[in-house]
Short mmCIF file of C-alpha atoms in Angstrom, two decimals:
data_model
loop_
_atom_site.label_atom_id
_atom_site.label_comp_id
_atom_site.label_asym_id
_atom_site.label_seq_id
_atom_site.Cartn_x
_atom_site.Cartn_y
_atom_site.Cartn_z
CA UNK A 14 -13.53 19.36 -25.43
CA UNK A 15 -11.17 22.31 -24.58
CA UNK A 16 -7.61 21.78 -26.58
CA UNK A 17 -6.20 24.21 -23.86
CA UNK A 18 -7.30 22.87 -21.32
CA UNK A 19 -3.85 22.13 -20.07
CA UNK A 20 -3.15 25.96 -19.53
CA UNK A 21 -5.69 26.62 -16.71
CA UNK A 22 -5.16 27.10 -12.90
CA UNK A 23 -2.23 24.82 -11.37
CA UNK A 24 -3.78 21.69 -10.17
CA UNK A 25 -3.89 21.48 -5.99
CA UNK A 26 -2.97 17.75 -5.19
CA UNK A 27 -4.44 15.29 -2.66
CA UNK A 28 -2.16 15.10 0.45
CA UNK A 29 -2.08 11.02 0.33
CA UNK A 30 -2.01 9.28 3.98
CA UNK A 31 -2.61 5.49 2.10
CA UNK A 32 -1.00 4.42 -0.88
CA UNK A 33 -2.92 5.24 -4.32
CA UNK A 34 -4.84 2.66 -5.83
CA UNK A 35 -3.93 2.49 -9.32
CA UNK A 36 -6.49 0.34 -11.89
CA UNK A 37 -4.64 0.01 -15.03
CA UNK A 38 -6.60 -0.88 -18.14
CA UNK A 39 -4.53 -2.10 -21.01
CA UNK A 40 -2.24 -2.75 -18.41
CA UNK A 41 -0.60 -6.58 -19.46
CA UNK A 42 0.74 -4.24 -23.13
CA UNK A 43 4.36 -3.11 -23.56
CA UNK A 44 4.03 0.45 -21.71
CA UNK A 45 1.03 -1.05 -19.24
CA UNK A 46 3.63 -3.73 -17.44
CA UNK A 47 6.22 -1.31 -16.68
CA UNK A 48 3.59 0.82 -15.20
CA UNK A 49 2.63 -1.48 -13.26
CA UNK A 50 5.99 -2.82 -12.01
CA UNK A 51 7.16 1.46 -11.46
CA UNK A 52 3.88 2.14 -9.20
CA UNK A 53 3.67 -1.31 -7.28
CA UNK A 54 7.92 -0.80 -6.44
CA UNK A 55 6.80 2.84 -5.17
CA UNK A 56 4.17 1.01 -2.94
CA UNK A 57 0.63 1.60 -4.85
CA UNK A 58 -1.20 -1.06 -5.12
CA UNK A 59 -2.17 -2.35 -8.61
CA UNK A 60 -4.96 -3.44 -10.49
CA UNK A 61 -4.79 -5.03 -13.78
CA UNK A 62 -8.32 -4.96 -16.25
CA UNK A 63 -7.19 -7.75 -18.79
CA UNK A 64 -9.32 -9.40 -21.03
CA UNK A 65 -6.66 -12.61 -21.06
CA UNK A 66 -4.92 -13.00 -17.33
CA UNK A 67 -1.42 -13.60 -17.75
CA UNK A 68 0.78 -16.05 -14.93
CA UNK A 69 3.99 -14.10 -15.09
CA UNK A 70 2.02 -10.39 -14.88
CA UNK A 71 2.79 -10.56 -11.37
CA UNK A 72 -0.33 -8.17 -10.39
CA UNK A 73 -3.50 -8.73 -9.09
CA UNK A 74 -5.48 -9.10 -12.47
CA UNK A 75 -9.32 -8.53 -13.10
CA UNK A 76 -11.04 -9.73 -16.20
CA UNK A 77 -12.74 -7.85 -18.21
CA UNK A 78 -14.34 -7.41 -21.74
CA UNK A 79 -13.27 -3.80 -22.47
CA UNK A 80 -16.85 -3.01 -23.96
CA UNK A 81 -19.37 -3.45 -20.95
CA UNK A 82 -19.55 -2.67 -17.03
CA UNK A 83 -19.28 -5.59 -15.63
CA UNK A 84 -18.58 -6.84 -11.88
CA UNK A 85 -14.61 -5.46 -12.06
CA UNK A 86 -15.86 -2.16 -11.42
CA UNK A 87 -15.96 -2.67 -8.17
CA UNK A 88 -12.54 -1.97 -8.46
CA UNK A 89 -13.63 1.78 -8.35
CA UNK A 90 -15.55 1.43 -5.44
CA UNK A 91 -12.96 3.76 -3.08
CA UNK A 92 -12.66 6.71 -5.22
CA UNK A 93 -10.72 8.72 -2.89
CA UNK A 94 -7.92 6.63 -3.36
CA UNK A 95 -8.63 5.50 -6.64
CA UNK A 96 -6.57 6.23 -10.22
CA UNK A 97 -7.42 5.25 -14.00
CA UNK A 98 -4.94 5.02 -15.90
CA UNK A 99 -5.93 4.44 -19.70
CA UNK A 100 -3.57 2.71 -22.16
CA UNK A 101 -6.52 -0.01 -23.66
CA UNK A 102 -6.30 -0.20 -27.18
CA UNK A 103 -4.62 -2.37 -30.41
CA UNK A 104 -1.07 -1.73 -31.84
CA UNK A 105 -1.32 1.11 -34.28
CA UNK A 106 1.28 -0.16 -37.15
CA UNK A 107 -1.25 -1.49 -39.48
CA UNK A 108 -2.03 -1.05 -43.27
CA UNK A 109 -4.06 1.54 -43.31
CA UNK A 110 -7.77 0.43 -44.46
CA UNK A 111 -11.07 1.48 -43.25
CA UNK A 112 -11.18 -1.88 -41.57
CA UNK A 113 -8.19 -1.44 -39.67
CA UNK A 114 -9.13 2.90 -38.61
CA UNK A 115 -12.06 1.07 -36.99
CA UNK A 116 -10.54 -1.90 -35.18
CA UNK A 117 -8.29 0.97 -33.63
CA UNK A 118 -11.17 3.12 -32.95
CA UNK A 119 -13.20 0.72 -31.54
CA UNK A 120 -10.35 -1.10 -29.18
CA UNK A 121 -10.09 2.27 -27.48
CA UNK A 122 -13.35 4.05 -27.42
CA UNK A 123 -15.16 0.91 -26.24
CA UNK A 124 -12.88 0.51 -23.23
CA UNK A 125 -13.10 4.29 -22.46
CA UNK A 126 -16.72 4.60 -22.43
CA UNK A 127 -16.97 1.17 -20.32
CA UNK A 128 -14.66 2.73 -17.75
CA UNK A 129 -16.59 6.34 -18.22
CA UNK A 130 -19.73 4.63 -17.01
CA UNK A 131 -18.16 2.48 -14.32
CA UNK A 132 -16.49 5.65 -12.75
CA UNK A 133 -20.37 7.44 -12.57
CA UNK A 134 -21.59 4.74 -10.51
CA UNK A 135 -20.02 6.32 -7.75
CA UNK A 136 -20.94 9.04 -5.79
CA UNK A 137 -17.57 10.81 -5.39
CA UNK A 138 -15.20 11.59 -8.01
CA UNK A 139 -12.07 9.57 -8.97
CA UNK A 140 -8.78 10.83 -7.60
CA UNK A 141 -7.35 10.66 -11.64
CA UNK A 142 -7.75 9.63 -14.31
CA UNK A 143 -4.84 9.16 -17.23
CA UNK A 144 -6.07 8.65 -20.57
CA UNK A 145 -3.69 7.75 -23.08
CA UNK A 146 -3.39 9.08 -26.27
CA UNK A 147 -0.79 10.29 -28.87
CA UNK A 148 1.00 13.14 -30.26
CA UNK A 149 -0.10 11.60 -34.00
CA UNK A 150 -3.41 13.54 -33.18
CA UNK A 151 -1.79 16.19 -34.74
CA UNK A 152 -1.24 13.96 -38.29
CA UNK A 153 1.25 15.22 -39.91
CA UNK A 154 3.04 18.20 -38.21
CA UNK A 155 5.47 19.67 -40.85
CA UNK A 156 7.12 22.19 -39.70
CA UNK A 157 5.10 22.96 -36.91
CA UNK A 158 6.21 23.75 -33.02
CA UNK A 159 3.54 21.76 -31.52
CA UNK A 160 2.75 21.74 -27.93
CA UNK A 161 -0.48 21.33 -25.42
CA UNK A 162 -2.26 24.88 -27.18
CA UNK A 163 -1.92 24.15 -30.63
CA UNK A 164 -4.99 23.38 -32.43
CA UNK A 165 -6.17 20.26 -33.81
CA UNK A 166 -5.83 19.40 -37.67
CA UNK A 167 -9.04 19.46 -39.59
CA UNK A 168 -9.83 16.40 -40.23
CA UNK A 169 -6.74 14.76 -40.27
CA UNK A 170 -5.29 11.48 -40.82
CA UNK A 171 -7.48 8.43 -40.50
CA UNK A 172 -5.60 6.10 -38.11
CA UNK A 173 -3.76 9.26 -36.45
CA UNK A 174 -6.45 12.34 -35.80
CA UNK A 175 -9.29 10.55 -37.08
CA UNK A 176 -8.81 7.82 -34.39
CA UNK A 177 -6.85 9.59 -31.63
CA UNK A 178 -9.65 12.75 -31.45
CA UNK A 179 -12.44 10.37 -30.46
CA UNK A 180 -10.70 8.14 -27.85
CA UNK A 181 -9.97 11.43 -25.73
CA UNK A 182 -13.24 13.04 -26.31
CA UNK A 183 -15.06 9.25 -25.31
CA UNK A 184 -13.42 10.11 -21.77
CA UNK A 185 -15.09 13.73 -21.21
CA UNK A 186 -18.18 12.14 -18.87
CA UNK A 187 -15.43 11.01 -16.76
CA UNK A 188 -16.42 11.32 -12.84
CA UNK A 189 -12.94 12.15 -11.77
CA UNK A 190 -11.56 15.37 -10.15
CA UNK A 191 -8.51 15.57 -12.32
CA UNK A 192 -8.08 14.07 -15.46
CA UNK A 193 -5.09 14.32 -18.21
CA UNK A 194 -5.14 13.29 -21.52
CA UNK A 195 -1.73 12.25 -21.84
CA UNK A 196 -0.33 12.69 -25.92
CA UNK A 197 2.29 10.30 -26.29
CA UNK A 198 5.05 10.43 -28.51
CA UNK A 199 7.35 7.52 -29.60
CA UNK A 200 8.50 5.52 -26.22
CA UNK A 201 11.61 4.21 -26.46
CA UNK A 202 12.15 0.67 -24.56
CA UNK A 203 13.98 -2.73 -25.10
CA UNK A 204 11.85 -4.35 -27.44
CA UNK A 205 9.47 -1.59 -28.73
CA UNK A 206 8.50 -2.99 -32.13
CA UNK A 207 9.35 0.14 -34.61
CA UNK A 208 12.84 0.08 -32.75
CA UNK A 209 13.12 -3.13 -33.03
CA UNK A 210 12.44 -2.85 -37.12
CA UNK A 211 14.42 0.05 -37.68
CA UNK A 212 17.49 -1.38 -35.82
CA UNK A 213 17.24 -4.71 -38.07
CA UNK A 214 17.16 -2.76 -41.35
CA UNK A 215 20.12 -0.38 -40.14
CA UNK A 216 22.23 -3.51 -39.09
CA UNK A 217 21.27 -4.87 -42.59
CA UNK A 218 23.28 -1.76 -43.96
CA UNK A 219 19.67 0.16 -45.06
CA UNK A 220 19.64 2.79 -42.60
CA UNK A 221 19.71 5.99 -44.33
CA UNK A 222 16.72 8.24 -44.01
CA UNK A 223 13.12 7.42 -44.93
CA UNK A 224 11.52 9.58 -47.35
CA UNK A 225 12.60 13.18 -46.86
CA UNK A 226 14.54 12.53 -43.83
CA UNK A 227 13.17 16.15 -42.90
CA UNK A 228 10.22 14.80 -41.03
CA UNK A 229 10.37 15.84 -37.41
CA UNK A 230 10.79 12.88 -34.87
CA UNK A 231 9.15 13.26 -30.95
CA UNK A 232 10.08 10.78 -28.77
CA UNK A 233 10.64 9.83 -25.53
CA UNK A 234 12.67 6.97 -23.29
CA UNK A 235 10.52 4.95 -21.05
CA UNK A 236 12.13 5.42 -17.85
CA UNK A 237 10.86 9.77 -18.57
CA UNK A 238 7.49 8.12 -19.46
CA UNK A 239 7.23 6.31 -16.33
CA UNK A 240 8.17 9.29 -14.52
CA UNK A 241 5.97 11.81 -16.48
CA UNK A 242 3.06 8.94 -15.94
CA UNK A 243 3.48 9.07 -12.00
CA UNK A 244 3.51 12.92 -12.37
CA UNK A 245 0.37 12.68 -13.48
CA UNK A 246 -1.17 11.03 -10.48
CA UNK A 247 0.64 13.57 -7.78
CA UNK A 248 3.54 11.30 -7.00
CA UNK A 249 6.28 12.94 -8.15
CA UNK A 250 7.51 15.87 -5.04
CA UNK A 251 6.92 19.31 -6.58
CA UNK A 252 5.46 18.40 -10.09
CA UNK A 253 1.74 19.61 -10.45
CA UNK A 254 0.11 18.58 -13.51
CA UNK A 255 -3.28 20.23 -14.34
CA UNK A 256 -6.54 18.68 -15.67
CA UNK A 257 -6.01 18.78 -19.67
CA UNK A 258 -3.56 17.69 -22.23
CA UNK A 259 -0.04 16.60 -21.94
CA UNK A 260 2.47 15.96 -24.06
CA UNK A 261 4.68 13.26 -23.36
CA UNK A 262 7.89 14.14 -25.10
CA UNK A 263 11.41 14.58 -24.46
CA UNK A 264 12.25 18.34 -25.11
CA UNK A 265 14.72 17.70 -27.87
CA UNK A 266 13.03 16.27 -31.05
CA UNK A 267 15.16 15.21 -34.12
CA UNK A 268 14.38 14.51 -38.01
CA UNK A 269 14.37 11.27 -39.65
CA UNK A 270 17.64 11.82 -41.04
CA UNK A 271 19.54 12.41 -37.68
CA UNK A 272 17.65 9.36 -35.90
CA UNK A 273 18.97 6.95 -38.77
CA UNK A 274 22.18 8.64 -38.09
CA UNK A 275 22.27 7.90 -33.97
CA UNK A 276 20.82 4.33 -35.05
CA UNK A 277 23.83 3.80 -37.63
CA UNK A 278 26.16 5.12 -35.17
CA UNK A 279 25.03 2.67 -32.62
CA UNK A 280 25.19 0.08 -34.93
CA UNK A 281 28.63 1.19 -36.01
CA UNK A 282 27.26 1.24 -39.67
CA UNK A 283 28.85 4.06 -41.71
CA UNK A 284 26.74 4.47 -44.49
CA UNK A 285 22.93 3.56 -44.83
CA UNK A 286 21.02 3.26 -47.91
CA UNK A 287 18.62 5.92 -47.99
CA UNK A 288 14.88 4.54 -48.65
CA UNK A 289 12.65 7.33 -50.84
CA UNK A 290 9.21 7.87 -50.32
CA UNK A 291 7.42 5.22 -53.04
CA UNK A 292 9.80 2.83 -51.37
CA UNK A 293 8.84 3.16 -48.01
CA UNK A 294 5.43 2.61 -49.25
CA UNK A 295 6.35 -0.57 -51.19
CA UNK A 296 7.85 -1.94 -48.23
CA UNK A 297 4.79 -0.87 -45.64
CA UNK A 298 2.14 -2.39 -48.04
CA UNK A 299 4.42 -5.86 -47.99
CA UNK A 300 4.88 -5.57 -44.14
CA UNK A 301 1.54 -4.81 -43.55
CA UNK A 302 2.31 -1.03 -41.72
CA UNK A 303 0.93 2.19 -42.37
CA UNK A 304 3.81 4.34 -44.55
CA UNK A 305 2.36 7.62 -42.34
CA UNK A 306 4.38 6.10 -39.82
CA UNK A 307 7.66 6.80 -41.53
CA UNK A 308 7.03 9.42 -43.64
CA UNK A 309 4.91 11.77 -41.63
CA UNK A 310 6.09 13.58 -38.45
CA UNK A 311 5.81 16.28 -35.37
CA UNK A 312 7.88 18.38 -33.37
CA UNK A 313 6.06 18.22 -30.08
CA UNK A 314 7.40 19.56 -26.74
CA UNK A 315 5.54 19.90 -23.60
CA UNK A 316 4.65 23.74 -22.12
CA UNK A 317 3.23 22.47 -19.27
CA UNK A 318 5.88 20.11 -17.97
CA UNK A 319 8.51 22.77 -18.81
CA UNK A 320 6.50 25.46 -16.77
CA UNK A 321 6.51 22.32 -13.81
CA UNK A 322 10.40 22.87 -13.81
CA UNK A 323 10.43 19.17 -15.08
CA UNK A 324 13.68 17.68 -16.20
CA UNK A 325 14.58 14.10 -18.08
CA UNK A 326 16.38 11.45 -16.53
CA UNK A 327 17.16 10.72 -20.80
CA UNK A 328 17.50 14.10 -22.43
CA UNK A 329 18.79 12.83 -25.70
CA UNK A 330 17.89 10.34 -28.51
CA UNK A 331 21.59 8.84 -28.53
CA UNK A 332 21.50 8.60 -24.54
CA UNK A 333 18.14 7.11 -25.10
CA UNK A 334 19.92 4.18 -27.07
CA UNK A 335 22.76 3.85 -25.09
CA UNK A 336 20.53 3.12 -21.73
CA UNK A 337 18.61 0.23 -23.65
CA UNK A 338 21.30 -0.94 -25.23
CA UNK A 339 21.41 -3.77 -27.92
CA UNK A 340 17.90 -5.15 -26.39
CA UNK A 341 16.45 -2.26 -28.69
#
């Protein structure tokens, strides 16, 4: 697979007389609803491929097993108008154990190649396809200026390159005529579980920085995910995203030690106790997390959507917090 991919020939979008037909796997998780809610409220019709229909999705849902073509991919059967959109896969904020790097292998390559072999059962190509993915691909950054060119790490972190490398390379065989591989950095939303943990242990008067503190932080607020997700599929006016990667990322990254800062400044906390490295692992291996989380870090911006003339709706990490409010 080509790493620069993303820096090749400006991708010429379909001009759309019929709304898209978006089939969302993964699509009943915390990013995969609000998808679904931001393209059905634009007027796309959505599909759902859940192994466990839920009553209060609200969208058309379509069983699945994530591992086998079965009869849901039927759902595929008007390419033209058809998208993919990727998310399928288990929560990544486990110990890290060989058992656990393959459950999160497995949850996403299985789905991938599943929908891979559904989408070359047609004759024409998909309109897109968005495969998700992750900016921990890169491990562990330092002080790095990552973007869409820079090279992979060799071999990387288990549960970061070491998963993240194979579930976008299980999507090559793809039959679509535009496909991105979409790197995602932290999302910020209500509820979003490492927010949710690191705003309980700042309130609790422990939120200095973690490790270092010098670790880069990349993140992003879901509303610019949303956004930089529709871009993807041609349905945001005078965006054009090529075929390749993309990384999702606001273009202002901080360090550790400033986002426990915003946090305790949100939390009107003054002072935070500042956890070092062997403690963070202490407290990961009782929690059940992966330490890498917290102690490891990238500075990822995005080339491409900066040479799209793309701007955020959320361009910083204490706006971020003040638009979701205490429900983070």
């Amino acid at each position: 697979m080509d790493e620069t991919a993303a820096t090749v020939g400006p991708h010429e979008p379909l001009k759309r007389l019929e709304p898209l037909k978006c089939v969302i796997a993964g699509g009943s998780g915390s990013l995969g609803r609000p998808l679904a809610d931001h393209l059905a409220q634009q007027g796309h019709e959505v599909v759902v491929l859940t192994r466990r229909p839920s009553p209060d999705l609200g969208h058309r849902q379509v069983r699945w097993d994530g591992r086998t073509v079965g009869d849901w991919a039927e759902e595929l059967a008007d390419p033209s108008r058809t998208a993919v959109v990727n998310l399928a896969g288990e929560l990544v904020d486990r110990s890290p154990t060989h058992a656990h790097a393959r459950l999160l292998l497995d949850s996403r390559v299985q789905p991938t190649l599943a929908l891979v072999q559904a989408s070359r059962l047609g004759a024409e190509p998909l309109a897109h396809w968005v495969q998700a993915s992750t900016t921990a691909i890169w491990s562990d950054g330092g002080e790095r200026r990552i973007t869409e060119s820079t090279p992979l790490p060799e071999p990387g972190l288990p549960q970061m390159t070491g998963v993240a490398r194979p579930w976008e390379a299980a999507s090559d065989g793809a039959h679509t005529s535009h496909r991105v591989l979409l790197r995602t950095s932290l999302v910020l939303q209500p509820g979003s579980p490492l927010l949710t943990r690191l705003s309980g242990v700042t309130r609790a008067g422990l939120g200095g920085r973690l490790g270092s503190g010098r670790q880069w932080i990349s993140w992003i607020h879901v509303d610019d995910w949303l956004r930089v997700v529709a871009a993807c599929l041609d349905l945001v006016p005078g965006v054009r995203i090529p075929s390749g990667p993309l990384v999702a990322s606001s273009d202002r990254p901080l360090r550790n030690a400033e986002m426990m800062a915003a946090l305790r400044a949100r939390y009107r906390r003054p002072v935070g106790l500042p956890a070092p490295a062997f403690a963070v692992r202490v407290g990961a291996r009782v929690l059940g997390s992966d330490p890498a989380l917290a102690l490891t870090g990238r500075h990822c911006t995005s080339q491409v959507l900066e040479r799209a003339g793309w701007s955020f709706d959320v361009p910083t990490f204490q706006d971020a917090l003040a638009r979701i409010g205490t429900a983070g």
